Amino acid sequence: MSTARRPTEERRQQIAEAALRIISGKGVHRLTAQELGREVGIADGTIFRHFKDKAEIVRAAIAHLEGVLFEQFPPQAEDPLERLRLFFVGRLTLVQRMPSVFLAAFSDRLEEAAGEDAGAVRSIIERSQAFVRQCLTEAQERGQIDRRLSPDALTLMVVGTLQAAAFGHRRGALKSQLDPTTVWQTIEIMLTLGAKK
Amino acid sequence: MSTARRPTEERRQQIAEAALRIISGKGVHRLTAQELGREVGIADGTIFRHFKDKAEIVRAAIAHLEGVLFEQFPPQAEDPLERLRLFFVGRLTLVQRMPSVFLAAFSDRLEEAAGEDAGAVRSIIERSQAFVRQCLTEAQERGQIDRRLSPDALTLMVVGTLQAAAFGHRRGALKSQLDPTTVWQTIEIMLTLGAKK
Amino acid sequence: MSTARRPTEERRQQIAEAALRIISGKGVHRLTAQELGREVGIADGTIFRHFKDKAEIVRAAIAHLEGVLFEQFPPQAEDPLERLRLFFVGRLTLVQRMPSVFLAAFSDRLEEAAGEDAGAVRSIIERSQAFVRQCLTEAQERGQIDRRLSPDALTLMVVGTLQAAAFGHRRGALKSQLDPTTVWQTIEIMLTLGAKK
Amino acid sequence: MSTARRPTEERRQQIAEAALRIISGKGVHRLTAQELGREVGIADGTIFRHFKDKAEIVRAAIAHLEGVLFEQFPPQAEDPLERLRLFFVGRLTLVQRMPSVFLAAFSDRLEEAAGEDAGAVRSIIERSQAFVRQCLTEAQERGQIDRRLSPDALTLMVVGTLQAAAFGHRRGALKSQLDPTTVWQTIEIMLTLGAKK
DNA sequence: AATGAATGAGGCTTCATTCAT
DNA sequence: TATGAATGAAGCCTCATTCAT
């Protein structure tokens, strides 16, 4: 809420953060120059001293989102299932702590607001998805996962579970049941059962 | 495109359909009175002879959506896993045929547009979720599913798989891999493996 | 200044007229939606119910200008010099009566405001110029004008005289001297002197 | 592009030049503090260390323009028609080399931007006009020009020819035909024909 | 003298909604 | 019930100008 002058770089940071906060907290339709200005403590027009236009702000917000989601990525572990576990539990924990930020990645509002750069949002999702798929394929090659299971279907399941958890949070439901470790255990049991033989 | 007078009920239907078509085809930001009027064949102002305000229109669109999604619901079968299979394959097929309609159910844009009655969208999701959970619990009670698996986690997985498939469609990815039957087989194998012994 | 509802066609007319009035009376920089609205008696936003955007308004104003300038055009007469005289005296009279409207045709402001359609302004000028040139060439072929005189230079002179008269009016100078007939006589004498031999 | 400090006088010169360059090259609407700063190599706000406001900048630009137009003025020659010839050919050459600078003198945009002191532009034109008129009157008194020709009309013609040539350049037309000498010959023939007898 | 962030006023445009016809 | 002009509130964005640094 500083009214003082700030160097552009700092303001850009502030604004990008504020944008993400607004998007995931109040909805994209509230992402207006006025609202941003209020949040940051400057006049609405001043926003455009730091960003060319609104699309650029959204882009910055997405970049910021990417930073949050992939802070410690990829997880390091020799065993692919262990790597997947680290990722999954981490993400599910994030979902619980900051559900709205996570949901932003799936927001059609955000994607819409990104305009031309909608691809930026998609790439965030794809990056996660590719990682999951990689872990699963590797584990299957090592014989840790039943070979009858389709890697694509499994990827969908793992990623989808996270998504459903996030949407569950939005709806206010399921809060208690979502102990990350429990959920992972269920998944792991299923993945490895067939391979034990 | 008839300009003739119509009883309100008929018009409301037309408008609700048009609204859903616009939302899932062009995005909520294109859902304007003018666009609706054009789609239905009446003047923009006339829309508000039939609906109090825009939120009411969106609510009607959501109701219409619910009708589409639950047309033949719940599926009839004695075996809970068979019931789940019917539901799952049906939904996944729908996702592939009309991804945008399906995505609308997860659209934050739509939820936002509904205003106060955003709950309407949520109830659609919850209805599906409750059904899935019911099938899984029943199957577990019958010993068809390993008892170590958490029903909540499983519900999340099944529902999430559908969601991830839908979002995959939005991103234009995964089109080929999504053969509904294959995906279901992978799920079924996993669900039932542990119980076979 | 009517506040009452008007059919679009009528409003478009009103707005186009108002636009031309503003442009030539107060300058393009005063051609704002607000000013137009005030002039016509409606709210600023309402303007865009009748025109897609400002460029379209400018285009309409130009079309209106063209209508004024070429109301009775081309003049009918067998003798090309007589035709030219009719045109010249008519234009010079117009310059005196409505100097600002005439100047609009040479306004870089207007041309700038026309944006993409700047050509529309130019074509107005070219149309006059082509007519003048045609008369002069014809007269020269008939031996009414000395053959040593370059038709291009003559065209420049005739058209330029009108322009200079208009700009003189803008500067508030020369008002009295500009008796259209006197000016024409001077021109005619010069054009025909050399041919008399 | 030096960011070093400069005495105000030097900066004022630089800025005035830049202003004229922008106005005649890109249009007044591009004459912003930012653009000026970029052109001169200083920050936008700094502009107002050297000029009170934008109108003052425009005024300086006009003064600069006057300097360019009247660099070698008035031409020296005993014979008034020769004096006029020198002026005319000089100006027409200038028109061809730097049409935009010349046009600036007739720009309503520039006049408008000057604000209160719009008269500054007008005086530039009047100065030329008075000179032309003086030459013509003198020549007529010497019997070089037919006495039936109105000096006012002739002044209009000569000045107008230059204007029309300039506007022709703006429209991109007439480029080839405008050999200054040819045009002057046509004028001279007409002016002197009647007097030869 | 220089910087560049901040302001505030405006300008264009869209849109839900109203209301005279 | 229908029309479509009108309104008013936003929203985005630009720019002259100010002022703390």
XYZ file of N, CA, C and O in Angstrom, chain A residues 54-138:
340
model
N -3.174 -4.322 -20.664
C -3.649 -5.291 -19.711
C -3.129 -6.692 -20.018
O -2.819 -7.460 -19.108
N -3.056 -7.008 -21.283
C -2.576 -8.337 -21.657
C -1.190 -8.593 -21.061
O -0.903 -9.686 -20.582
N -0.382 -7.558 -21.063
C 0.963 -7.728 -20.524
C 0.915 -7.995 -19.023
O 1.721 -8.765 -18.483
N -0.032 -7.380 -18.368
C -0.191 -7.628 -16.937
C -0.564 -9.087 -16.702
O -0.004 -9.768 -15.846
N -1.512 -9.552 -17.489
C -1.932 -10.943 -17.326
C -0.753 -11.876 -17.580
O -0.548 -12.833 -16.838
N 0.004 -11.550 -18.603
C 1.172 -12.381 -18.884
C 2.123 -12.429 -17.677
O 2.620 -13.483 -17.308
N 2.330 -11.271 -17.090
C 3.215 -11.226 -15.924
C 2.635 -12.057 -14.785
O 3.358 -12.752 -14.071
N 1.330 -11.976 -14.625
C 0.690 -12.745 -13.566
C 0.885 -14.236 -13.802
O 1.157 -15.005 -12.873
N 0.775 -14.630 -15.054
C 0.950 -16.046 -15.373
C 2.388 -16.478 -15.087
O 2.622 -17.543 -14.514
N 3.318 -15.629 -15.469
C 4.721 -15.959 -15.192
C 4.924 -16.121 -13.689
O 5.622 -17.022 -13.227
N 4.286 -15.252 -12.953
C 4.394 -15.316 -11.497
C 3.799 -16.624 -10.989
O 4.353 -17.288 -10.104
N 2.674 -16.977 -11.566
C 2.028 -18.235 -11.203
C 2.958 -19.407 -11.469
O 3.112 -20.301 -10.640
N 3.584 -19.373 -12.618
C 4.511 -20.445 -12.968
C 5.615 -20.542 -11.924
O 6.001 -21.632 -11.494
N 6.079 -19.388 -11.501
C 7.111 -19.372 -10.463
C 6.654 -20.079 -9.204
O 7.395 -20.876 -8.614
N 5.436 -19.828 -8.790
C 4.906 -20.441 -7.570
C 4.773 -21.951 -7.747
O 5.180 -22.735 -6.893
N 4.211 -22.339 -8.878
C 3.919 -23.762 -9.070
C 5.175 -24.623 -9.258
O 5.190 -25.786 -8.894
N 6.193 -24.034 -9.831
C 7.363 -24.847 -10.121
C 8.580 -24.442 -9.306
O 9.710 -24.578 -9.749
N 8.296 -23.956 -8.106
C 9.376 -23.446 -7.274
C 10.476 -24.492 -7.068
O 11.640 -24.238 -7.323
N 10.066 -25.647 -6.624
C 11.058 -26.698 -6.402
C 10.763 -27.849 -7.340
O 10.176 -28.860 -6.954
N 11.174 -27.648 -8.548
C 10.798 -28.598 -9.569
C 11.965 -28.805 -10.492
O 12.696 -27.854 -10.787
N 12.174 -29.984 -11.010
C 11.455 -31.205 -10.622
C 12.047 -31.796 -9.364
O 13.202 -31.549 -9.050
N 11.278 -32.571 -8.640
C 11.796 -33.215 -7.423
C 12.899 -34.208 -7.776
O 12.851 -34.834 -8.832
N 13.861 -34.319 -6.898
C 14.996 -35.211 -7.151
C 14.824 -36.529 -6.408
O 14.629 -36.546 -5.202
N 14.901 -37.621 -7.149
C 14.859 -38.960 -6.541
C 15.194 -39.960 -7.621
O 14.885 -39.753 -8.795
N 15.816 -41.040 -7.210
C 16.232 -42.021 -8.213
C 15.021 -42.803 -8.714
O 14.816 -42.946 -9.910
N 14.203 -43.201 -7.758
C 13.020 -44.004 -8.082
C 11.924 -43.127 -8.695
O 11.471 -42.156 -8.097
N 11.461 -43.489 -9.880
C 10.436 -42.646 -10.526
C 9.150 -42.534 -9.712
O 8.519 -41.474 -9.686
N 8.760 -43.582 -9.054
C 7.535 -43.510 -8.259
C 7.737 -42.591 -7.062
O 6.808 -41.893 -6.643
N 8.950 -42.584 -6.554
C 9.244 -41.699 -5.441
C 9.199 -40.247 -5.927
O 8.684 -39.362 -5.262
N 9.747 -40.027 -7.118
C 9.703 -38.687 -7.704
C 8.261 -38.228 -7.870
O 7.890 -37.116 -7.518
N 7.466 -39.150 -8.370
C 6.062 -38.813 -8.577
C 5.379 -38.517 -7.249
O 4.590 -37.584 -7.132
N 5.736 -39.314 -6.256
C 5.139 -39.122 -4.937
C 5.454 -37.714 -4.411
O 4.580 -36.995 -3.935
N 6.722 -37.352 -4.522
C 7.129 -36.030 -4.037
C 6.333 -34.925 -4.740
O 5.828 -33.987 -4.125
N 6.226 -35.074 -6.045
C 5.487 -34.085 -6.818
C 4.030 -34.051 -6.394
O 3.462 -32.993 -6.095
N 3.434 -35.213 -6.336
C 2.002 -35.297 -6.052
C 1.650 -34.733 -4.682
O 0.757 -33.903 -4.534
N 2.386 -35.192 -3.698
C 2.097 -34.717 -2.340
C 2.345 -33.217 -2.238
O 1.570 -32.475 -1.630
N 3.409 -32.764 -2.887
C 3.697 -31.323 -2.873
C 2.559 -30.526 -3.470
O 2.084 -29.548 -2.899
N 2.114 -30.982 -4.619
C 1.039 -30.260 -5.284
C -0.250 -30.294 -4.481
O -0.953 -29.300 -4.351
N -0.561 -31.432 -3.953
C -1.810 -31.548 -3.212
C -1.757 -30.661 -1.969
O -2.761 -30.062 -1.568
N -0.593 -30.579 -1.374
C -0.436 -29.687 -0.225
C -0.659 -28.238 -0.658
O -1.347 -27.467 0.015
N -0.094 -27.909 -1.812
C -0.271 -26.556 -2.344
C -1.749 -26.268 -2.608
O -2.267 -25.188 -2.299
N -2.401 -27.265 -3.163
C -3.833 -27.123 -3.438
C -4.579 -26.760 -2.162
O -5.494 -25.934 -2.168
N -4.181 -27.373 -1.094
C -4.895 -27.120 0.153
C -4.560 -25.773 0.760
O -5.408 -25.120 1.350
N -3.327 -25.383 0.589
C -2.915 -24.117 1.190
C -3.358 -22.928 0.345
O -3.760 -21.901 0.859
N -3.223 -23.059 -0.963
C -3.582 -21.938 -1.829
C -4.419 -22.424 -3.001
O -3.993 -22.347 -4.154
N -5.588 -22.904 -2.694
C -6.369 -23.524 -3.778
C -6.606 -22.568 -4.942
O -6.537 -22.959 -6.099
N -6.860 -21.318 -4.637
C -7.224 -20.410 -5.716
C -6.065 -20.187 -6.685
O -6.263 -20.093 -7.890
N -4.860 -20.139 -6.150
C -3.721 -19.962 -7.041
C -3.614 -21.148 -7.990
O -3.400 -21.000 -9.186
N -3.807 -22.315 -7.423
C -3.711 -23.510 -8.227
C -4.788 -23.535 -9.300
O -4.550 -23.834 -10.468
N -5.983 -23.184 -8.895
C -7.090 -23.193 -9.841
C -6.857 -22.238 -10.994
O -7.346 -22.442 -12.113
N -6.142 -21.171 -10.700
C -5.906 -20.189 -11.755
C -5.321 -20.849 -12.993
O -5.596 -20.439 -14.125
N -4.534 -21.886 -12.755
C -3.924 -22.553 -13.897
C -4.968 -23.212 -14.794
O -4.724 -23.447 -15.977
N -6.116 -23.502 -14.228
C -7.170 -24.144 -15.016
C -8.295 -23.179 -15.370
O -9.335 -23.589 -15.861
N -8.059 -21.933 -15.070
C -9.134 -20.968 -15.262
C -9.310 -20.595 -16.724
O -8.376 -20.186 -17.395
N -10.505 -20.759 -17.206
C -10.748 -20.307 -18.565
C -10.777 -18.777 -18.593
O -10.449 -18.153 -19.582
N -11.110 -18.192 -17.480
C -11.077 -16.731 -17.399
C -9.667 -16.221 -17.628
O -9.432 -15.277 -18.372
N -8.746 -16.884 -16.956
C -7.364 -16.442 -17.086
C -6.862 -16.656 -18.511
O -6.251 -15.787 -19.113
N -7.192 -17.800 -19.023
C -6.758 -18.116 -20.374
C -7.328 -17.098 -21.351
O -6.650 -16.630 -22.260
N -8.553 -16.754 -21.129
C -9.210 -15.771 -21.986
C -8.527 -14.420 -21.873
O -8.247 -13.745 -22.866
N -8.241 -14.046 -20.637
C -7.622 -12.745 -20.405
C -6.225 -12.684 -21.013
O -5.753 -11.626 -21.401
N -5.585 -13.828 -21.105
C -4.234 -13.836 -21.650
C -4.236 -13.509 -23.137
O -3.220 -13.121 -23.692
N -5.392 -13.670 -23.740
C -5.501 -13.343 -25.151
C -4.532 -14.164 -25.972
O -4.493 -15.385 -25.877
N -3.751 -13.469 -26.757
C -2.791 -14.114 -27.641
C -1.912 -15.110 -26.886
O -1.602 -16.171 -27.391
N -1.543 -14.732 -25.691
C -0.587 -15.561 -24.965
C -1.237 -16.649 -24.141
O -0.692 -17.079 -23.137
N -2.393 -17.069 -24.577
C -3.089 -18.104 -23.833
C -2.202 -19.338 -23.713
O -2.285 -20.093 -22.743
N -1.366 -19.518 -24.665
C -0.485 -20.665 -24.637
C 0.331 -20.749 -23.369
O 0.662 -21.839 -22.904
N 0.632 -19.591 -22.791
C 1.429 -19.570 -21.568
C 0.750 -20.364 -20.460
O 1.401 -21.085 -19.705
N -0.559 -20.220 -20.365
C -1.286 -20.966 -19.342
C -1.213 -22.450 -19.632
O -0.942 -23.271 -18.757
N -1.450 -22.760 -20.897
C -1.447 -24.178 -21.256
C -0.104 -24.813 -20.980
O -0.020 -25.945 -20.521
N 0.943 -24.083 -21.231
C 2.266 -24.692 -21.073
C 2.515 -25.039 -19.620
O 3.239 -25.986 -19.312
N 1.932 -24.270 -18.715
C 2.088 -24.603 -17.303
C 1.515 -25.987 -17.025
O 2.120 -26.833 -16.382
N 0.321 -26.203 -17.533
C -0.334 -27.487 -17.312
C 0.446 -28.605 -17.986
O 0.671 -29.660 -17.414
N 0.851 -28.317 -19.210
C 1.539 -29.357 -19.951
C 2.850 -29.778 -19.288
O 3.234 -30.936 -19.334
N 3.489 -28.806 -18.690
C 4.764 -29.112 -18.043
C 4.557 -30.133 -16.924
O 5.319 -31.102 -16.804
N 3.518 -29.923 -16.134
C 3.227 -30.871 -15.069
C 2.888 -32.235 -15.661
O 3.387 -33.280 -15.224
N 2.041 -32.175 -16.645
C 1.549 -33.405 -17.237
C 2.696 -34.245 -17.823
O 2.749 -35.466 -17.639
N 3.596 -33.555 -18.493
C 4.721 -34.270 -19.102
C 5.570 -34.933 -18.030
O 6.037 -36.077 -18.192
N 5.738 -34.226 -16.926
C 6.542 -34.795 -15.842
C 5.891 -36.074 -15.293
O 6.544 -37.101 -15.098
N 4.601 -35.986 -15.052
C 3.886 -37.142 -14.517
C 4.008 -38.332 -15.472
O 4.319 -39.455 -15.081
N 3.788 -38.058 -16.717
C 3.843 -39.122 -17.713
C 5.230 -39.777 -17.729
O 5.364 -41.005 -17.822
N 6.223 -38.960 -17.640
C 7.593 -39.450 -17.668
C 7.847 -40.415 -16.503
O 8.407 -41.501 -16.672
N 7.429 -40.002 -15.313
C 7.602 -40.852 -14.131
C 6.882 -42.182 -14.324
O 7.428 -43.257 -14.045
N 5.667 -42.108 -14.805
C 4.868 -43.328 -14.950
C 5.495 -44.265 -15.981
O 5.604 -45.479 -15.743
N 5.888 -43.713 -17.100
C 6.497 -44.561 -18.131
C 7.735 -45.254 -17.596
O 7.933 -46.470 -17.787
N 8.557 -44.471 -16.921
C 9.784 -45.030 -16.377
C 9.494 -46.158 -15.391
O 10.124 -47.226 -15.432
